[in-house]
mmCIF file of C-alpha atoms and ligand atoms in Angstrom:
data_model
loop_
_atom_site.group_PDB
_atom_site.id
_atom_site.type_symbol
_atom_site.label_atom_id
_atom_site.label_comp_id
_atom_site.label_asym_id
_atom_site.label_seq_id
_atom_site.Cartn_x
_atom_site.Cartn_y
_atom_site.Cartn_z
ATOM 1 C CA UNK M 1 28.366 48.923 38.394
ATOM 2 C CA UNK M 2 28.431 52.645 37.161
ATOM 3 C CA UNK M 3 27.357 53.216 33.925
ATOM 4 C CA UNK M 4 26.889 55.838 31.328
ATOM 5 C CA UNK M 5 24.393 56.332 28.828
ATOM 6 C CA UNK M 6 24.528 58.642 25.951
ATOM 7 C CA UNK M 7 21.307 60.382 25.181
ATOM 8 C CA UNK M 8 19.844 59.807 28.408
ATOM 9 C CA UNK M 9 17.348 61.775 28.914
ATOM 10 C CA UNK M 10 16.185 60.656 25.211
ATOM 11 C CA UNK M 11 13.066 58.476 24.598
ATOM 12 C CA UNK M 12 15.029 54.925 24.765
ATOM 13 C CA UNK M 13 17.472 56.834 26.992
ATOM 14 C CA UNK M 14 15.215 57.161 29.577
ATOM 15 C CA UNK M 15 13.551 53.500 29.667
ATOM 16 C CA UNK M 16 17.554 52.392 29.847
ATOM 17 C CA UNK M 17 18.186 54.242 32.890
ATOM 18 C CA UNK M 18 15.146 52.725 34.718
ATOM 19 C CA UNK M 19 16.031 49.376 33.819
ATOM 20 C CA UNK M 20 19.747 49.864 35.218
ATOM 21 C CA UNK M 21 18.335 51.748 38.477
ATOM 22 C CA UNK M 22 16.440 48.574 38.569
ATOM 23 C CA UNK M 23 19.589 46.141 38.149
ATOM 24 C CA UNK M 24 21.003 48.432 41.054
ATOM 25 C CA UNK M 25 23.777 50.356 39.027
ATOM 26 C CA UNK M 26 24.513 53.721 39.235
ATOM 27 C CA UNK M 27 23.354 55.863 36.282
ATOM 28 C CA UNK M 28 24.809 58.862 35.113
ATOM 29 C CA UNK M 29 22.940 60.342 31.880
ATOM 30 C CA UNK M 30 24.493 62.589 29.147
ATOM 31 C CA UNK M 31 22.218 64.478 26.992
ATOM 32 C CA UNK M 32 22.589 67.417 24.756
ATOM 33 C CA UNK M 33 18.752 68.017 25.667
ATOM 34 C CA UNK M 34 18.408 69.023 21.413
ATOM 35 C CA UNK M 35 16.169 66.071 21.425
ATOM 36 C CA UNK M 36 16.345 64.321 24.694
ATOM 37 C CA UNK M 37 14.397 66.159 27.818
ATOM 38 C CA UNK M 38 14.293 66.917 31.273
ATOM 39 C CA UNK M 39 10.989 65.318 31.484
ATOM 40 C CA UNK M 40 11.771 62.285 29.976
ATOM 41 C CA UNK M 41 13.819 61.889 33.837
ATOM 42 C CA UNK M 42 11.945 63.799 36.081
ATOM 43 C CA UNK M 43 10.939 60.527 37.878
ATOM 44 C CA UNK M 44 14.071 59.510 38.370
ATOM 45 C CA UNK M 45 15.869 62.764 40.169
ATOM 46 C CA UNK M 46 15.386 61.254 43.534
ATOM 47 C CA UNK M 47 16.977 58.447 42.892
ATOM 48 C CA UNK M 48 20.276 58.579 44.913
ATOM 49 C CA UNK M 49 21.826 56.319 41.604
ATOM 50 C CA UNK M 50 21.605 58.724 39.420
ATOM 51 C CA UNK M 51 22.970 62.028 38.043
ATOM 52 C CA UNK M 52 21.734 63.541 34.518
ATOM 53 C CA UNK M 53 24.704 65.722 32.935
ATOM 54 C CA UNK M 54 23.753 68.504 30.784
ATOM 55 C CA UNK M 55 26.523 67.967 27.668
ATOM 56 C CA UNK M 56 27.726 66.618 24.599
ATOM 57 C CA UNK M 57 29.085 64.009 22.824
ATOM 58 C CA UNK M 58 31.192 66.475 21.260
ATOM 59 C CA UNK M 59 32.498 67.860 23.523
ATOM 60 C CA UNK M 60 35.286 65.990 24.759
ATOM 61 C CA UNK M 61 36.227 67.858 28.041
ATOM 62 C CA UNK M 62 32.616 66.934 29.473
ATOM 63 C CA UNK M 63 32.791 63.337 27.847
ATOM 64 C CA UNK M 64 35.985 62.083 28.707
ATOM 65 C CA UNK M 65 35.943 62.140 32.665
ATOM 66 C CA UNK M 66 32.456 60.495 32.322
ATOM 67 C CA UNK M 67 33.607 57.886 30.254
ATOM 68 C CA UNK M 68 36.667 56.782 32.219
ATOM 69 C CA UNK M 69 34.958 56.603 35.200
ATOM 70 C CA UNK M 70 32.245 54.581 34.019
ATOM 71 C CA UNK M 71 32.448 50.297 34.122
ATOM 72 C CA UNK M 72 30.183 50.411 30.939
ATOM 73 C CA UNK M 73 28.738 52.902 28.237
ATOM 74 C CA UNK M 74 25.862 52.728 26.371
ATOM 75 C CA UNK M 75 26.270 55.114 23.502
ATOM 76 C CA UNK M 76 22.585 56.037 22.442
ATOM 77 C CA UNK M 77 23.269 59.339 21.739
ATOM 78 C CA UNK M 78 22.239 60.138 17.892
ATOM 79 C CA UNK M 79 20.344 61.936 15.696
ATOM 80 C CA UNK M 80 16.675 60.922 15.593
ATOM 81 C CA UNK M 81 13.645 60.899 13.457
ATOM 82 C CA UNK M 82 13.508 60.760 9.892
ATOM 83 C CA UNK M 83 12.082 64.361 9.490
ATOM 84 C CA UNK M 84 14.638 65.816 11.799
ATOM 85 C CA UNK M 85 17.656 64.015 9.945
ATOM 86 C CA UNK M 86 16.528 65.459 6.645
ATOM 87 C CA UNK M 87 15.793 69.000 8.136
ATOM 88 C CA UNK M 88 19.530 68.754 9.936
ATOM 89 C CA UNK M 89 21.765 66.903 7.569
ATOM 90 C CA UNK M 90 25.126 68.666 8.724
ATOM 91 C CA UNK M 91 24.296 68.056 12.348
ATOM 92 C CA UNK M 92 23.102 64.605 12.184
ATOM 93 C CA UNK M 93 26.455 63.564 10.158
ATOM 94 C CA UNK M 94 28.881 65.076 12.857
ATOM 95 C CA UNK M 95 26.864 63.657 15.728
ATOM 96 C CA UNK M 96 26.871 60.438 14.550
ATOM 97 C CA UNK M 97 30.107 60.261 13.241
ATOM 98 C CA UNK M 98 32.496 62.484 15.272
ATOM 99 C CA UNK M 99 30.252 61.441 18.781
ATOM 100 C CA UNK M 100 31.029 57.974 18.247
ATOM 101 C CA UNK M 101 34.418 58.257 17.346
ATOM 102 C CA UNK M 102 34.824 60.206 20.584
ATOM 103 C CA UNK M 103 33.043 57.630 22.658
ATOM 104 C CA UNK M 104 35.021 54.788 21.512
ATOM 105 C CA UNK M 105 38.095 56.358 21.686
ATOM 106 C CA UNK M 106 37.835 57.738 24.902
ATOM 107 C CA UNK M 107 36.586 54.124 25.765
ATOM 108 C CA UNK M 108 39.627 52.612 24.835
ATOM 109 C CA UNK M 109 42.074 55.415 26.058
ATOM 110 C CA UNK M 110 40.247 54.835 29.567
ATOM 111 C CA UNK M 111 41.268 51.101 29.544
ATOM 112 C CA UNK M 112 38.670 49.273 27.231
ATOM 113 C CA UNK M 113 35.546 49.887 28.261
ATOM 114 C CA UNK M 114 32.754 48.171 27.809
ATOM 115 C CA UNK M 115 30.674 49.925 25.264
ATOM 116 C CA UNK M 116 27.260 49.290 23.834
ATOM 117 C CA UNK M 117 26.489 51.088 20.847
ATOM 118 C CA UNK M 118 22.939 51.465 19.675
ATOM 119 C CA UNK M 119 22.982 51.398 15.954
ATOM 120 C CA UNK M 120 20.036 51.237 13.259
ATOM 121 C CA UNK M 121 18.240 48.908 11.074
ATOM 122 C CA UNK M 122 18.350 52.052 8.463
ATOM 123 C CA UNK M 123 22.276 50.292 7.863
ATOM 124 C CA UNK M 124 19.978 47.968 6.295
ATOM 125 C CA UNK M 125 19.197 50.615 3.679
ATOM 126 C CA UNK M 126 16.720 49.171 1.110
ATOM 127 C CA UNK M 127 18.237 45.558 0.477
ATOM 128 C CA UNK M 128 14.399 44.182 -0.623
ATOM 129 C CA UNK M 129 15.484 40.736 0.499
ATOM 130 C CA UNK M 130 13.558 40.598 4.205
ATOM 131 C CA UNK M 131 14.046 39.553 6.778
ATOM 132 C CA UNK M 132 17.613 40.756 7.025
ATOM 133 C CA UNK M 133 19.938 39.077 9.170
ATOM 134 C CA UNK M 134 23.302 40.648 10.108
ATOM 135 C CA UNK M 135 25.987 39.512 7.856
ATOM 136 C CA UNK M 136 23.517 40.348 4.885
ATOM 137 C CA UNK M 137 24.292 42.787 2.447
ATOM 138 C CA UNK M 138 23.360 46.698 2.918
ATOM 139 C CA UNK M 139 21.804 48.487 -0.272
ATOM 140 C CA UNK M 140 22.018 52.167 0.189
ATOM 141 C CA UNK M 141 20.582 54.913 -2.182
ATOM 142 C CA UNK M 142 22.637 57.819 -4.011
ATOM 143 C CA UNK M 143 24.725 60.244 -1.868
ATOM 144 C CA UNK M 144 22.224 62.856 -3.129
ATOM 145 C CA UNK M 145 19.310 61.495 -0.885
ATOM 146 C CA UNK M 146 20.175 62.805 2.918
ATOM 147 C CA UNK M 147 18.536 59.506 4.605
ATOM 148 C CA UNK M 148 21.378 57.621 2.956
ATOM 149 C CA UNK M 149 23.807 59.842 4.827
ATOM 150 C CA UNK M 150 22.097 58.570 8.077
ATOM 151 C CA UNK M 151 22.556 55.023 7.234
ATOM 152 C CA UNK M 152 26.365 55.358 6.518
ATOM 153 C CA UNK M 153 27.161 57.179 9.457
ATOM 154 C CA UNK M 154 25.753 54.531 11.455
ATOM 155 C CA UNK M 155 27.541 52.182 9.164
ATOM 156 C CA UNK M 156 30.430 54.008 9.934
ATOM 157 C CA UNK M 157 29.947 54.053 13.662
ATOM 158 C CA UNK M 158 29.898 50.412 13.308
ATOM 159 C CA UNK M 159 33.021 50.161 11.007
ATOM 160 C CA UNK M 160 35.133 52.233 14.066
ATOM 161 C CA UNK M 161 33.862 50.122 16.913
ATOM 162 C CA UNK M 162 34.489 46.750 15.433
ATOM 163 C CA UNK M 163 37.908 47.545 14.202
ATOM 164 C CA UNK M 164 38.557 49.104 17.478
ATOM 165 C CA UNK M 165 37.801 45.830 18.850
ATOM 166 C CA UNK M 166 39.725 43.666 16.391
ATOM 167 C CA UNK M 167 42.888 45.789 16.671
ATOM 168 C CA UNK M 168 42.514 46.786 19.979
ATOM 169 C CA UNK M 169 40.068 44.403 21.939
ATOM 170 C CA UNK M 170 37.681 47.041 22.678
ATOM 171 C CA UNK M 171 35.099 45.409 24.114
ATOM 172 C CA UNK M 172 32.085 46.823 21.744
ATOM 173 C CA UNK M 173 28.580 45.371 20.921
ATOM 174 C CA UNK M 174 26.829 46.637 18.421
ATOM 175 C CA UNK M 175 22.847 46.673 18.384
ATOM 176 C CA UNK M 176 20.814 47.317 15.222
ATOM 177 C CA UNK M 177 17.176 48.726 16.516
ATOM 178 C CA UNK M 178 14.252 48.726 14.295
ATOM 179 C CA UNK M 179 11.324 51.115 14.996
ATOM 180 C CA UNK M 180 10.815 51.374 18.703
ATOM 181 C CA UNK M 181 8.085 52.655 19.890
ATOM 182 C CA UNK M 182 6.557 53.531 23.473
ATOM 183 C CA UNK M 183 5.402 55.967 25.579
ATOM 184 C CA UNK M 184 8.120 59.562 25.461
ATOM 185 C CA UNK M 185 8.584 58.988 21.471
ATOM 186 C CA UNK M 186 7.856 62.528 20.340
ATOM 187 C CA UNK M 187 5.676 62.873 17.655
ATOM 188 C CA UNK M 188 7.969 66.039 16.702
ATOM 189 C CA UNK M 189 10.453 64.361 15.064
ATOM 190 C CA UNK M 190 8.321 62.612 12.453
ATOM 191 C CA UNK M 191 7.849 58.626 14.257
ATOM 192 C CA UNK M 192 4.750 57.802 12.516
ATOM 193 C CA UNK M 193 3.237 56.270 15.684
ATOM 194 C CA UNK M 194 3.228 59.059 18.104
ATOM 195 C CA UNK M 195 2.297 61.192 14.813
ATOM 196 C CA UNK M 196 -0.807 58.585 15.095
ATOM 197 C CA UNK M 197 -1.771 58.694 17.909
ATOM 198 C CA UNK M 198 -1.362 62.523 18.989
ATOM 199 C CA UNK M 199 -3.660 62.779 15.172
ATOM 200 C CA UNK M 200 -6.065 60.878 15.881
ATOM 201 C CA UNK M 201 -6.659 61.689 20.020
ATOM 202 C CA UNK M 202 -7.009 65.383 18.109
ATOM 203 C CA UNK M 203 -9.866 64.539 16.061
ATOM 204 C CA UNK M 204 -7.319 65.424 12.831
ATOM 205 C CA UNK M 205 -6.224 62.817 9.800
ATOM 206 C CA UNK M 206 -3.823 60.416 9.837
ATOM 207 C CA UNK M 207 -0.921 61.196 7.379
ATOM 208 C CA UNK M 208 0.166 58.347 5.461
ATOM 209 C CA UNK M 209 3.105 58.987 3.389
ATOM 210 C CA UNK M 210 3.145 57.307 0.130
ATOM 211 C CA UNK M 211 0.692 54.293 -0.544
ATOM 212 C CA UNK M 212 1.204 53.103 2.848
ATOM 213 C CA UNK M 213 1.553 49.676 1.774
ATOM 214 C CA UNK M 214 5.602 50.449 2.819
ATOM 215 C CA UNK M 215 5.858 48.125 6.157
ATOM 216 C CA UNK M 216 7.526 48.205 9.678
ATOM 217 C CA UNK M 217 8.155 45.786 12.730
ATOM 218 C CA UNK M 218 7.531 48.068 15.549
ATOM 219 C CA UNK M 219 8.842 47.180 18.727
ATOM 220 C CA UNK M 220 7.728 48.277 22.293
ATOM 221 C CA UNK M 221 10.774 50.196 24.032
ATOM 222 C CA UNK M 222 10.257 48.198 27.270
ATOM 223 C CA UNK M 223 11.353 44.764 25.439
ATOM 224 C CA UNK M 224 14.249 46.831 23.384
ATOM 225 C CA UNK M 225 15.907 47.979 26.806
ATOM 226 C CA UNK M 226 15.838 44.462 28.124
ATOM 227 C CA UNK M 227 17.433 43.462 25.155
ATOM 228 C CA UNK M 228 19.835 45.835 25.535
ATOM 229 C CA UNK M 229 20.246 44.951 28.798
ATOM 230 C CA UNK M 230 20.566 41.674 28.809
ATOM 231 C CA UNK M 231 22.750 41.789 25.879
ATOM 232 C CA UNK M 232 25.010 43.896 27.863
ATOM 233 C CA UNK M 233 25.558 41.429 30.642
ATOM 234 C CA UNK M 234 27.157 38.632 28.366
ATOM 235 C CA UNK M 235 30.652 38.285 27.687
ATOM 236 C CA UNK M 236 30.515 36.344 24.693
ATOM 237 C CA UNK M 237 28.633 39.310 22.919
ATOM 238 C CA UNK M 238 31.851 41.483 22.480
ATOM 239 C CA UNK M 239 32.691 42.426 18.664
ATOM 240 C CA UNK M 240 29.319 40.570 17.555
ATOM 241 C CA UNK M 241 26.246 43.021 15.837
ATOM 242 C CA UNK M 242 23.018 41.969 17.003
ATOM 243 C CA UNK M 243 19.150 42.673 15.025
ATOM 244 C CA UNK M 244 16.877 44.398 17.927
ATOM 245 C CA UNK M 245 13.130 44.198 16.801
ATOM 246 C CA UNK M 246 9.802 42.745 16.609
ATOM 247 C CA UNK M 247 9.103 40.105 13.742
ATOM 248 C CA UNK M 248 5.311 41.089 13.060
ATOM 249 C CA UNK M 249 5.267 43.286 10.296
ATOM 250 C CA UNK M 250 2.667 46.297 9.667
ATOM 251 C CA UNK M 251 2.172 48.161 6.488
ATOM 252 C CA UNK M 252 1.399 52.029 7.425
ATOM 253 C CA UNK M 253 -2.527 51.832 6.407
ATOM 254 C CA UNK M 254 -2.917 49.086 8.576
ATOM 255 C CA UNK M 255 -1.160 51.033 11.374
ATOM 256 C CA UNK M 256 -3.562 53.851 11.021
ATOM 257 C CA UNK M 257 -6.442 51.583 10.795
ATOM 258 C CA UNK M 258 -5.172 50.152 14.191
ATOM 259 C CA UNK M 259 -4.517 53.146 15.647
ATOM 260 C CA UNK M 260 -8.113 54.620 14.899
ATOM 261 C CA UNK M 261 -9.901 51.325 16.153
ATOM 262 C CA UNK M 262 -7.750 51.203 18.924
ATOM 263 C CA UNK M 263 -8.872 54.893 20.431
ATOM 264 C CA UNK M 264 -12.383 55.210 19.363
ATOM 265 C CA UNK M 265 -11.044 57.807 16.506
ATOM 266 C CA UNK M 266 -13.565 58.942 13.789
ATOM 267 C CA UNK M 267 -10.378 60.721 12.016
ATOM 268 C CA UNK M 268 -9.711 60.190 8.054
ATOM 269 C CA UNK M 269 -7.328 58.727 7.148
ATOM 270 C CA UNK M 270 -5.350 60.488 4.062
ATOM 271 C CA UNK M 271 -2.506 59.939 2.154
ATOM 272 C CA UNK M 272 0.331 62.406 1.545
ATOM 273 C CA UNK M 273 2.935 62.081 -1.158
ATOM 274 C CA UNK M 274 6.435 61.907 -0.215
ATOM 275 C CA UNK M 275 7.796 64.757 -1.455
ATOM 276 C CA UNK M 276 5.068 67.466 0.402
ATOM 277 C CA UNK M 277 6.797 65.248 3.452
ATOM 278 C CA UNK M 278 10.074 64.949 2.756
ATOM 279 C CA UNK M 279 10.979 66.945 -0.270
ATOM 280 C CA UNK M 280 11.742 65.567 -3.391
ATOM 281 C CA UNK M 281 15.203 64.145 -2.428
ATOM 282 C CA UNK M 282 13.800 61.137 -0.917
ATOM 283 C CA UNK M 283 13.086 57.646 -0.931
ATOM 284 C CA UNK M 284 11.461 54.938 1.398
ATOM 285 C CA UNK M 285 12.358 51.664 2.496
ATOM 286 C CA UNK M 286 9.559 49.321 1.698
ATOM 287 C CA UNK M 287 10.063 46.586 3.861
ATOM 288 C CA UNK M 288 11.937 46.194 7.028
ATOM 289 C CA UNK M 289 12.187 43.136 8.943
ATOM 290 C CA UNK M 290 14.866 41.670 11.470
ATOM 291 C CA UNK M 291 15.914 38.418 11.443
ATOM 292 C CA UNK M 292 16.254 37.815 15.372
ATOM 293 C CA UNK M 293 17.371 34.497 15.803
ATOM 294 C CA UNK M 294 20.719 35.397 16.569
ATOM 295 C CA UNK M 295 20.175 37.647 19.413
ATOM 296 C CA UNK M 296 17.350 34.988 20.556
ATOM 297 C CA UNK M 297 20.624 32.026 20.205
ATOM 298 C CA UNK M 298 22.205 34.413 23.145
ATOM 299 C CA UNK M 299 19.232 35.947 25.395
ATOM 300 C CA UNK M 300 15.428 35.360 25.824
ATOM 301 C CA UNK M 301 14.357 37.739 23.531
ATOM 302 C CA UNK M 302 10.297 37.426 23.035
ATOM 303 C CA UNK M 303 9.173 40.703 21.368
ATOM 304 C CA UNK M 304 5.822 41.353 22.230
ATOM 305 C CA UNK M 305 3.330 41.672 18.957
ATOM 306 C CA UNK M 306 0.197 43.536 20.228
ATOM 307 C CA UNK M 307 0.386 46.624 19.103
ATOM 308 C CA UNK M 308 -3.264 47.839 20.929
ATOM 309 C CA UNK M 309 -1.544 47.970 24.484
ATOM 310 C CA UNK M 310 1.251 49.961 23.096
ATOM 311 C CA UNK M 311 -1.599 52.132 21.431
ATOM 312 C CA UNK M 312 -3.123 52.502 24.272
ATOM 313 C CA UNK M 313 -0.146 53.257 26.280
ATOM 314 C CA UNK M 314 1.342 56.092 24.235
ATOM 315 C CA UNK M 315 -2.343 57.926 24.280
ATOM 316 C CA UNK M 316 -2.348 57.806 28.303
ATOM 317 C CA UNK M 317 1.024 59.279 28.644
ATOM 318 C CA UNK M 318 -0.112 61.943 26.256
ATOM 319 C CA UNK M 319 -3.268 62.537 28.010
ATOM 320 C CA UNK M 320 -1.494 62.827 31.652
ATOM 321 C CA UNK M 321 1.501 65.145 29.787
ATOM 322 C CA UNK M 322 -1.337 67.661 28.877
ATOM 323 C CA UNK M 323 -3.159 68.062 32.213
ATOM 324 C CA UNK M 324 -0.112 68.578 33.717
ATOM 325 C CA UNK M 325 0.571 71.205 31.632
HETATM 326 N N1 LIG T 401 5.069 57.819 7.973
HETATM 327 C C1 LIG T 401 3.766 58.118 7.622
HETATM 328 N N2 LIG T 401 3.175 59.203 8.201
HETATM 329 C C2 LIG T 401 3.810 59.986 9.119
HETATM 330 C C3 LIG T 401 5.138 59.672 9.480
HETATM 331 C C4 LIG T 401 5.745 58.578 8.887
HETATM 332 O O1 LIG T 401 3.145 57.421 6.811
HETATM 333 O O2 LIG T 401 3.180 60.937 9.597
HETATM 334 C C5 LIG T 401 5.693 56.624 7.354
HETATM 335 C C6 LIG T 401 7.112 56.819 6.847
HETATM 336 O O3 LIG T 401 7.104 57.338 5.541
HETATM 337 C C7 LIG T 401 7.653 55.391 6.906
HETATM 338 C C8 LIG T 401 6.937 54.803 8.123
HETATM 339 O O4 LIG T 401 5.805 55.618 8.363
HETATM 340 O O5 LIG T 401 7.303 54.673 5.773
HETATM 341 C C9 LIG T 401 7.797 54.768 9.375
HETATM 342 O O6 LIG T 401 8.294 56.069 9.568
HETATM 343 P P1 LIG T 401 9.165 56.512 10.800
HETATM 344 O O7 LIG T 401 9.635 57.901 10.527
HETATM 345 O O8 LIG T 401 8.427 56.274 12.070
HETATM 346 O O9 LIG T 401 10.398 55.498 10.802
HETATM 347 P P2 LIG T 401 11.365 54.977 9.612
HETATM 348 O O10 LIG T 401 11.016 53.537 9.473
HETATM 349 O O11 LIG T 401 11.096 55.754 8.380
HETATM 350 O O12 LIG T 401 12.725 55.189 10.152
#
């Protein structure tokens, strides 16, 4: 099969196209390289399978031939990274929304496509009724607050696909995923674990924002991509939006309390408000947690919960990234 991922030299990006090398599919990656890498594929250049393209979403020209001669897209390509999002509001609205409106359409001009579209549990907004499931409501803040503008273009993104499949049988699946984390997350986009980890292997504090009683489900890329994967391969999926996350839920001090115990850290641990963080225009989501029994009712989907391996995972890549250097 050839496929195409968007954002593939990205952090997920990259532990997709290993996954499909592995299925035997050809891989061709598209990636703006704003915050995917060359790194992030390095590995893989020998592969005869695959091909990383140097472009845009946007840019229709270098997306369009891709597209049509792929068998099935995987549109990852998005802004990422809560810091970066509020630092590039402009940029992260006409990614997300003009990218995916050029990926489906192309999609469908090319003959229907298959296309997987990786969305986010931010859609959720701040609905405090947890776990959500994925016909529940979405409670978004005021159009003031930048996040917000994240979550609706992604709600948006969804919006296109599934009419495009309704009116036009678009073949679309739509994939919520909450914090994923693994080795290649940068810490320079504001992820709190990579922030963690590169803190504390530093001998500096760990920044919690807020209280850090606000909690997360983090989920370890290498069981997101299988999902994804697996997803992919059944028919039946097609229109449906499926949760993508871990069900063991973390408030932030506990993270940091993990993450110091985990490396042997003697950092502090201090909290930050918000606003030196994020600027005044912002507000957290307190609690986010997937309901996954639907995706479970279609694939075997057994998110792993120990967050220590992970941990310990991210701080090796780290440590092998800087005596390379
Ligand atoms: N966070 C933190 N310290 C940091 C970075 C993030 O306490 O250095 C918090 C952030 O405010 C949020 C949580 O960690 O409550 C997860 O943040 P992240 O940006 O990783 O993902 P989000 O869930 O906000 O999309």
């Amino acid at each position: 099969m050839k496929t195409l991922i968007t954002g593939g030299a990205g952090f997920i990006g990259s532990h997709l196209a290993e996954r499909l090398l592995c299925e035997g599919h050809q891989v061709t990656a598209l990636d703006s390289m704003s915050t995917g890498s060359w790194t992030n594929v390095q590995h893989l250049s020998s592969e005869p399978n695959f091909r990383l393209v140097d472009g845009s979403i946007l840019d229709i020209d270098v997306l369009g031939p891709l597209v049509a001669e792929a068998d099935t897209v995987y549109h990852l390509a998005a802004a990422v990274g809560v810091k970066l999002i509020m630092e590039q509001l402009v940029a992260t609205l006409e990614s997300n929304v003009q990218g995916t409106e050029n990926v489906v359409r192309l999609a469908h001009e090319a003959g229907n496509k298959k296309v997987i579209i990786a969305s986010s549990s931010e859609v959720y907004g701040k609905n405090p009724a947890v776990p959500w499931n994925e016909d529940d409501d979405i409670l978004l803040g005021p159009t003031s607050f930048g996040r917000w503008g994240y979550a609706c273009s992604k709600m948006l993104d969804e919006f296109l696909a599934l009419a495009y499949n309704k009116e036009k049988g678009l073949p679309v699946v739509i994939l919520r995923l909450f914090n994923t984390v693994g080795p290649r997350q940068s810490a320079q986009y504001g992820m709190v674990l990579p922030r963690f980890v590169s803190q504390a292997m530093a001998g500096k504090p760990l920044t919690v924002y807020g209280d850090g009683l606000q909690s997360r489900c983090f989920t370890y890329v290498g069981d997101v991509v299988n999902a994804i994967y697996d997803i992919s391969q059944v028919t039946g999926a097609a229109g449906q939006v499926f949760n993508i996350g871990s069900d063991s839920e973390v408030n932030i001090n506990q993270l940091a309390e993990t993450v110091k115990d985990t490396l042997g850290s003697s950092s502090e641990i201090i909290h930050v408000p918000y606003n030196n963080a994020y600027g005044l225009e912002f507000e957290d989501v307190a609690r986010r947690i997937p309901g996954i029994a639907k995706i479970q009712s279609y694939i075997d989907f057994q998110p792993r919960s120990d967050l220590g391996s992970v941990i310990n995972e991210i701080a090796s890549t780290i440590k092998s990234a800087h005596s390379a250097a």
